[in-house]
PDB file of C-alpha atoms and ligand atoms in Angstrom:
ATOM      1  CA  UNK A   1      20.956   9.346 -18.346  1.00 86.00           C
ATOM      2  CA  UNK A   2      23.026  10.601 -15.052  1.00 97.00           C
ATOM      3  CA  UNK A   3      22.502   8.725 -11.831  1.00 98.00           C
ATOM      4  CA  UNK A   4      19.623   9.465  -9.262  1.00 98.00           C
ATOM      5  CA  UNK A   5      20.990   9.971  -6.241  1.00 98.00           C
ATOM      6  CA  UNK A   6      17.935   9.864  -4.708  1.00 98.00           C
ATOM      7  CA  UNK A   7      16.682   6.338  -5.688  1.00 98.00           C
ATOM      8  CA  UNK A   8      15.554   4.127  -3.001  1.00 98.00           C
ATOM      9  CA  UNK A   9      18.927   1.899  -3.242  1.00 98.00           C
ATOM     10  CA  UNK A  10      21.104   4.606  -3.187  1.00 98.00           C
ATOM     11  CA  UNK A  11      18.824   5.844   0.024  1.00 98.00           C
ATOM     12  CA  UNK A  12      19.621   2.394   1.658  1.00 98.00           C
ATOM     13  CA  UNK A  13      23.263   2.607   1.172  1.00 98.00           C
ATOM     14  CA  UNK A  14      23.191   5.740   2.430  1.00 98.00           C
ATOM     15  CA  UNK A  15      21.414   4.071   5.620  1.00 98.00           C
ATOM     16  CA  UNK A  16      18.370   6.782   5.332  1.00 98.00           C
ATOM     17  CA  UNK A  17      16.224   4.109   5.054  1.00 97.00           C
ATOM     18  CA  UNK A  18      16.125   0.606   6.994  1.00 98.00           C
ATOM     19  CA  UNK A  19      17.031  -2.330   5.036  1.00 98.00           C
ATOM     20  CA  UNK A  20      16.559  -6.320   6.604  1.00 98.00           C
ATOM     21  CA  UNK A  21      20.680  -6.784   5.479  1.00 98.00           C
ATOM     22  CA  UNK A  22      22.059  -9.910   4.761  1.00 98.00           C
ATOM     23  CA  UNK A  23      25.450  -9.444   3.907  1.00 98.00           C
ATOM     24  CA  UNK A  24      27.969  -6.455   3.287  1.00 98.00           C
ATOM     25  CA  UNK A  25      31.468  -5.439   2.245  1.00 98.00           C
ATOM     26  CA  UNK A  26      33.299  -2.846   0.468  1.00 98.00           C
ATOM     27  CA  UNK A  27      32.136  -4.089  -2.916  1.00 98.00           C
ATOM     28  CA  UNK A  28      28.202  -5.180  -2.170  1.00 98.00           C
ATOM     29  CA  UNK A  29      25.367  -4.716   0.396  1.00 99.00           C
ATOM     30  CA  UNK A  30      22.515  -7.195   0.234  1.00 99.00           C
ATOM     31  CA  UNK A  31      19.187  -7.373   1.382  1.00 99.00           C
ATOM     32  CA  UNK A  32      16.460  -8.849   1.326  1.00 98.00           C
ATOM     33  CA  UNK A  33      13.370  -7.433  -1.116  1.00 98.00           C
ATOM     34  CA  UNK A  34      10.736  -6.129   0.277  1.00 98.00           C
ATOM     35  CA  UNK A  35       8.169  -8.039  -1.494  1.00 98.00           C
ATOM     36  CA  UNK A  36       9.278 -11.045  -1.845  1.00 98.00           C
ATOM     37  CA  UNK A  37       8.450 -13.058  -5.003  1.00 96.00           C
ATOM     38  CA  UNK A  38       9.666 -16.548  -3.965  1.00 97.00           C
ATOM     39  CA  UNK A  39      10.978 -17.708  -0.388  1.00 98.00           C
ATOM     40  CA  UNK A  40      14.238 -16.614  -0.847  1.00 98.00           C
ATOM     41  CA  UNK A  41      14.491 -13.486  -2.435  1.00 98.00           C
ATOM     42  CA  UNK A  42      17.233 -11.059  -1.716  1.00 99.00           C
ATOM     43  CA  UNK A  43      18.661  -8.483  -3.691  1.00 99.00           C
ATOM     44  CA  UNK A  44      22.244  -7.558  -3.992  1.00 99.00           C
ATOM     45  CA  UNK A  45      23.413  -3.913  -4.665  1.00 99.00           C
ATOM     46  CA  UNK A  46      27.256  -2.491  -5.836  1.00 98.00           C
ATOM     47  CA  UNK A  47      28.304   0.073  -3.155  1.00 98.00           C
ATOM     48  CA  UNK A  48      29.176   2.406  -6.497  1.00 98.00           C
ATOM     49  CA  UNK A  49      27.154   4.631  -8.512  1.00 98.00           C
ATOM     50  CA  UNK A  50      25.546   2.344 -11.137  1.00 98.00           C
ATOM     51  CA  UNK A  51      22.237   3.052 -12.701  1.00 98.00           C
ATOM     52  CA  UNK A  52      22.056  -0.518 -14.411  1.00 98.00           C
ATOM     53  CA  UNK A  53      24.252  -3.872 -15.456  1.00 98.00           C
ATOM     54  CA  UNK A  54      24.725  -1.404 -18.852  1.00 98.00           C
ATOM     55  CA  UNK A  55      26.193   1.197 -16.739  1.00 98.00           C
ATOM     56  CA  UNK A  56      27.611  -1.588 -14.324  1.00 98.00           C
ATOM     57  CA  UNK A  57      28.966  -3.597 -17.222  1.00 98.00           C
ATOM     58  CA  UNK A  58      30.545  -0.433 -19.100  1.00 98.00           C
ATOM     59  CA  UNK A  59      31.751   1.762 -16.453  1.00 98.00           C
ATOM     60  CA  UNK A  60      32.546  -0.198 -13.609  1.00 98.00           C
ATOM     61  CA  UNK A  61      36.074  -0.879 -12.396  1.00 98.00           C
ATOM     62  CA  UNK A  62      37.362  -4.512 -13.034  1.00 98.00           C
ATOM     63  CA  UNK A  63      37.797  -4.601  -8.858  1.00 98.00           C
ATOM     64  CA  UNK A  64      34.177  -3.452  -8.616  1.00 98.00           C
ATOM     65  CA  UNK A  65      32.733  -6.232 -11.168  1.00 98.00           C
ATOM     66  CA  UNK A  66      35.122  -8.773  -9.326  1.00 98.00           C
ATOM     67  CA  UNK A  67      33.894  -7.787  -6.042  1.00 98.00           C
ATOM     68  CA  UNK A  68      30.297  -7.391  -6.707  1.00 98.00           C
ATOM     69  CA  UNK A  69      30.024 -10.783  -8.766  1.00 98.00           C
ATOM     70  CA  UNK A  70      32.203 -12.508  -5.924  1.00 98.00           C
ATOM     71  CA  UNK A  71      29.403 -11.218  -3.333  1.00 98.00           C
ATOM     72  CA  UNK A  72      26.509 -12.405  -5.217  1.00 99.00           C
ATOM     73  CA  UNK A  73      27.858 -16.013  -4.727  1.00 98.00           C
ATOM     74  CA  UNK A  74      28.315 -15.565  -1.315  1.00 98.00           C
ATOM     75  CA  UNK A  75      25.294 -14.253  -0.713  1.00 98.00           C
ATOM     76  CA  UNK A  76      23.890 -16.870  -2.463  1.00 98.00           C
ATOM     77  CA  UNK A  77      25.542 -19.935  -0.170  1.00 98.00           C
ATOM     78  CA  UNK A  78      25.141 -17.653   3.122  1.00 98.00           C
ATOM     79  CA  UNK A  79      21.383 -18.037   2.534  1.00 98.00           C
ATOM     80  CA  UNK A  80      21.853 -21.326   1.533  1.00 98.00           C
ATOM     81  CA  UNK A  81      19.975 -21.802  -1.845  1.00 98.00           C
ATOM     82  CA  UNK A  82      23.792 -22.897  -3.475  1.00 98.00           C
ATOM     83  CA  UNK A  83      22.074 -25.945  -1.891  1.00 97.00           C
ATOM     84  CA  UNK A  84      19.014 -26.463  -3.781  1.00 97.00           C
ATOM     85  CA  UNK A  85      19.640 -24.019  -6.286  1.00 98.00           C
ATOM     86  CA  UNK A  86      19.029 -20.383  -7.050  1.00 98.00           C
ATOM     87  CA  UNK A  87      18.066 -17.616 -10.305  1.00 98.00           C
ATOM     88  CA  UNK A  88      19.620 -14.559 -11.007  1.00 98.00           C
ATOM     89  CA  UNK A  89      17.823 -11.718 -12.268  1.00 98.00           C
ATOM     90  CA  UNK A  90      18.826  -8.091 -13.232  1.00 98.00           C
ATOM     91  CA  UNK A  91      16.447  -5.927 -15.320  1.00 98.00           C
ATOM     92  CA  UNK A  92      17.585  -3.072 -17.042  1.00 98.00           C
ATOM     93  CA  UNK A  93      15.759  -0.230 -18.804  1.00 95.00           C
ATOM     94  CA  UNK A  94      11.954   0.086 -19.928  1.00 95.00           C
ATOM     95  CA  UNK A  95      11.131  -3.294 -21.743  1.00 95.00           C
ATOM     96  CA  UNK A  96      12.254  -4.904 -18.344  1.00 96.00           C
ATOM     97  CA  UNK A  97      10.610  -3.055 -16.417  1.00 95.00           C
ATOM     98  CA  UNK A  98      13.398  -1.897 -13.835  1.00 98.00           C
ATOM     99  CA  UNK A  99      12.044   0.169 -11.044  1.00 98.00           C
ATOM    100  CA  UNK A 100      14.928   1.387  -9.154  1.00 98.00           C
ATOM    101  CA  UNK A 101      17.918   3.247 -11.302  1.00 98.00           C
ATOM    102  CA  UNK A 102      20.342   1.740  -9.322  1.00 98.00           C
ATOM    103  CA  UNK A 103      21.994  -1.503 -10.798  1.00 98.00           C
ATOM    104  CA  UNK A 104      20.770  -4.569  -8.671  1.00 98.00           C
ATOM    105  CA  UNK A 105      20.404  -8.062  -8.965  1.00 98.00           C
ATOM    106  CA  UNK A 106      17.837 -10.552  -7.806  1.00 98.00           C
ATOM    107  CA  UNK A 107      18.931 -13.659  -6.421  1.00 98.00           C
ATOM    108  CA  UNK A 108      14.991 -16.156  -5.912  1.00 98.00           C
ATOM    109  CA  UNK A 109      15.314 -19.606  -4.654  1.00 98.00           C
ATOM    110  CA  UNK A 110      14.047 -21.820  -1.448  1.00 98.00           C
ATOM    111  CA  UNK A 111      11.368 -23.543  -3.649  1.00 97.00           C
ATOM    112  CA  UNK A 112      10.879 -24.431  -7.381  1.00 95.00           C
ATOM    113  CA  UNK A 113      10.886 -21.463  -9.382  1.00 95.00           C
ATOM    114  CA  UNK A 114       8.822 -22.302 -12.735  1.00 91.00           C
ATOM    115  CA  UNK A 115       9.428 -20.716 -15.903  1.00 92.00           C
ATOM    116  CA  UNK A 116      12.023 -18.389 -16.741  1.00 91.00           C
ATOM    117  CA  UNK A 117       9.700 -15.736 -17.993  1.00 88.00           C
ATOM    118  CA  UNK A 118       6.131 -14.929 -17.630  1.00 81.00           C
ATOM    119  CA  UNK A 119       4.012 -15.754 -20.709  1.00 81.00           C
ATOM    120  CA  UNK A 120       3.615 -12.700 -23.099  1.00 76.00           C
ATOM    121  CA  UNK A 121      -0.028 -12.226 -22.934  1.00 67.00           C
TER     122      UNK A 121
HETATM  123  P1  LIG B   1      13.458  -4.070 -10.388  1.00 68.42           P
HETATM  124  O1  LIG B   1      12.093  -4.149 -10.980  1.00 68.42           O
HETATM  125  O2  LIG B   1      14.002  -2.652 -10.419  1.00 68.42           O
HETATM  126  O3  LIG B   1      14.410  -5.071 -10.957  1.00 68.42           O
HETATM  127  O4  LIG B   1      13.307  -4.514  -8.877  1.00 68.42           O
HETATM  128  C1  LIG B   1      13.231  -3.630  -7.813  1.00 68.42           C
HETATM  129  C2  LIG B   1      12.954  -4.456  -6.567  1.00 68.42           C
HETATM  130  O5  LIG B   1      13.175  -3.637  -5.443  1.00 68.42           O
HETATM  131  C3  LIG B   1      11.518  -4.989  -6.462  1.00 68.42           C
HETATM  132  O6  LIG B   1      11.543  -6.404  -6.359  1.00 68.42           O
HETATM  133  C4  LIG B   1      10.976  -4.315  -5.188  1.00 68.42           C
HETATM  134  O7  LIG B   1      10.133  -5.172  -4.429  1.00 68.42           O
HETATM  135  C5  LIG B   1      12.250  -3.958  -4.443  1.00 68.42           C
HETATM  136  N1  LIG B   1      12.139  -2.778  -3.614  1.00 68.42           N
HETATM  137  C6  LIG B   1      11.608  -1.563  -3.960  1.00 68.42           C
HETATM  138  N2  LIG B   1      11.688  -0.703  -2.943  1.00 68.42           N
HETATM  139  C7  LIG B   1      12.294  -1.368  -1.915  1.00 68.42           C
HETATM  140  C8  LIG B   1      12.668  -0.985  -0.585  1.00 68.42           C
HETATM  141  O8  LIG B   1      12.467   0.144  -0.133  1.00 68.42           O
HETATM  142  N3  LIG B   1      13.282  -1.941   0.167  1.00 68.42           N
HETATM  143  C9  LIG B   1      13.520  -3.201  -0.297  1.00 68.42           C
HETATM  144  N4  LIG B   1      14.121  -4.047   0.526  1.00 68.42           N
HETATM  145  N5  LIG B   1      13.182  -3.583  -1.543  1.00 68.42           N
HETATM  146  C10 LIG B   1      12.581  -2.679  -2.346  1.00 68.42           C
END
């Protein structure tokens, strides 16, 4: 499968769209989702072109996974859940259910968060 260049992220990178940004360097840009689904939920994006972590985790150049990882945990403390404590989430392909082909990953926090996964119904 060969990158969309026209997926919302890469749109946001591009600044084409607005994004509510909460952090940003040559590695990462993060922002925060824009439905939230706990009071801290941001999302954290590698400047490169990624589809997924299985194109992130393949493909990517060891600066790039250094980088990106590093701004996740910044991220995380700059909005302040490092505190109280925080969940990482990245989806990837069908079963998951990832909407947007560019790789991403959740950080939720700012309240207890429940069970990892939603009972399979
Ligand atoms: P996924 O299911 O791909 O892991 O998650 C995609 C996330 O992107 C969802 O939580 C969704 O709310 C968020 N999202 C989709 N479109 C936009 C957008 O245009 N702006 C922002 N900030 N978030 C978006």
């Amino acid at each position: 499968m060969a990158y969309d260049r026209n997926n919302i992220f890469a749109k946001i990178l591009r600044k084409e769209i607005p994004n509510k940004t909460v952090y940003e360097d040559d590695f990462a840009l993060a922002f925060h989702d824009i439905h939230p689904q706990a009071p801290v939920h941001v999302l954290v994006i590698p400047k490169g072109d990624f589809i997924s972590m299985d194109d992130f985790s393949q493909n990517a150049k060891p600066a790039e996974v250094q980088g990106f990882f590093a701004a996740v945990g910044k991220v995380a403390r700059l909005v302040g859940v490092d505190k109280t404590g925080y969940r990482l989430l990245a989806n990837h392909g069908a079963d998951s259910h990832q909407e947007v082909p560019h790789f991403h990953v959740h950080i939720v926090g700012g309240g207890a968060l429940g069970p990892l996964l939603a009972k399979r119904g």
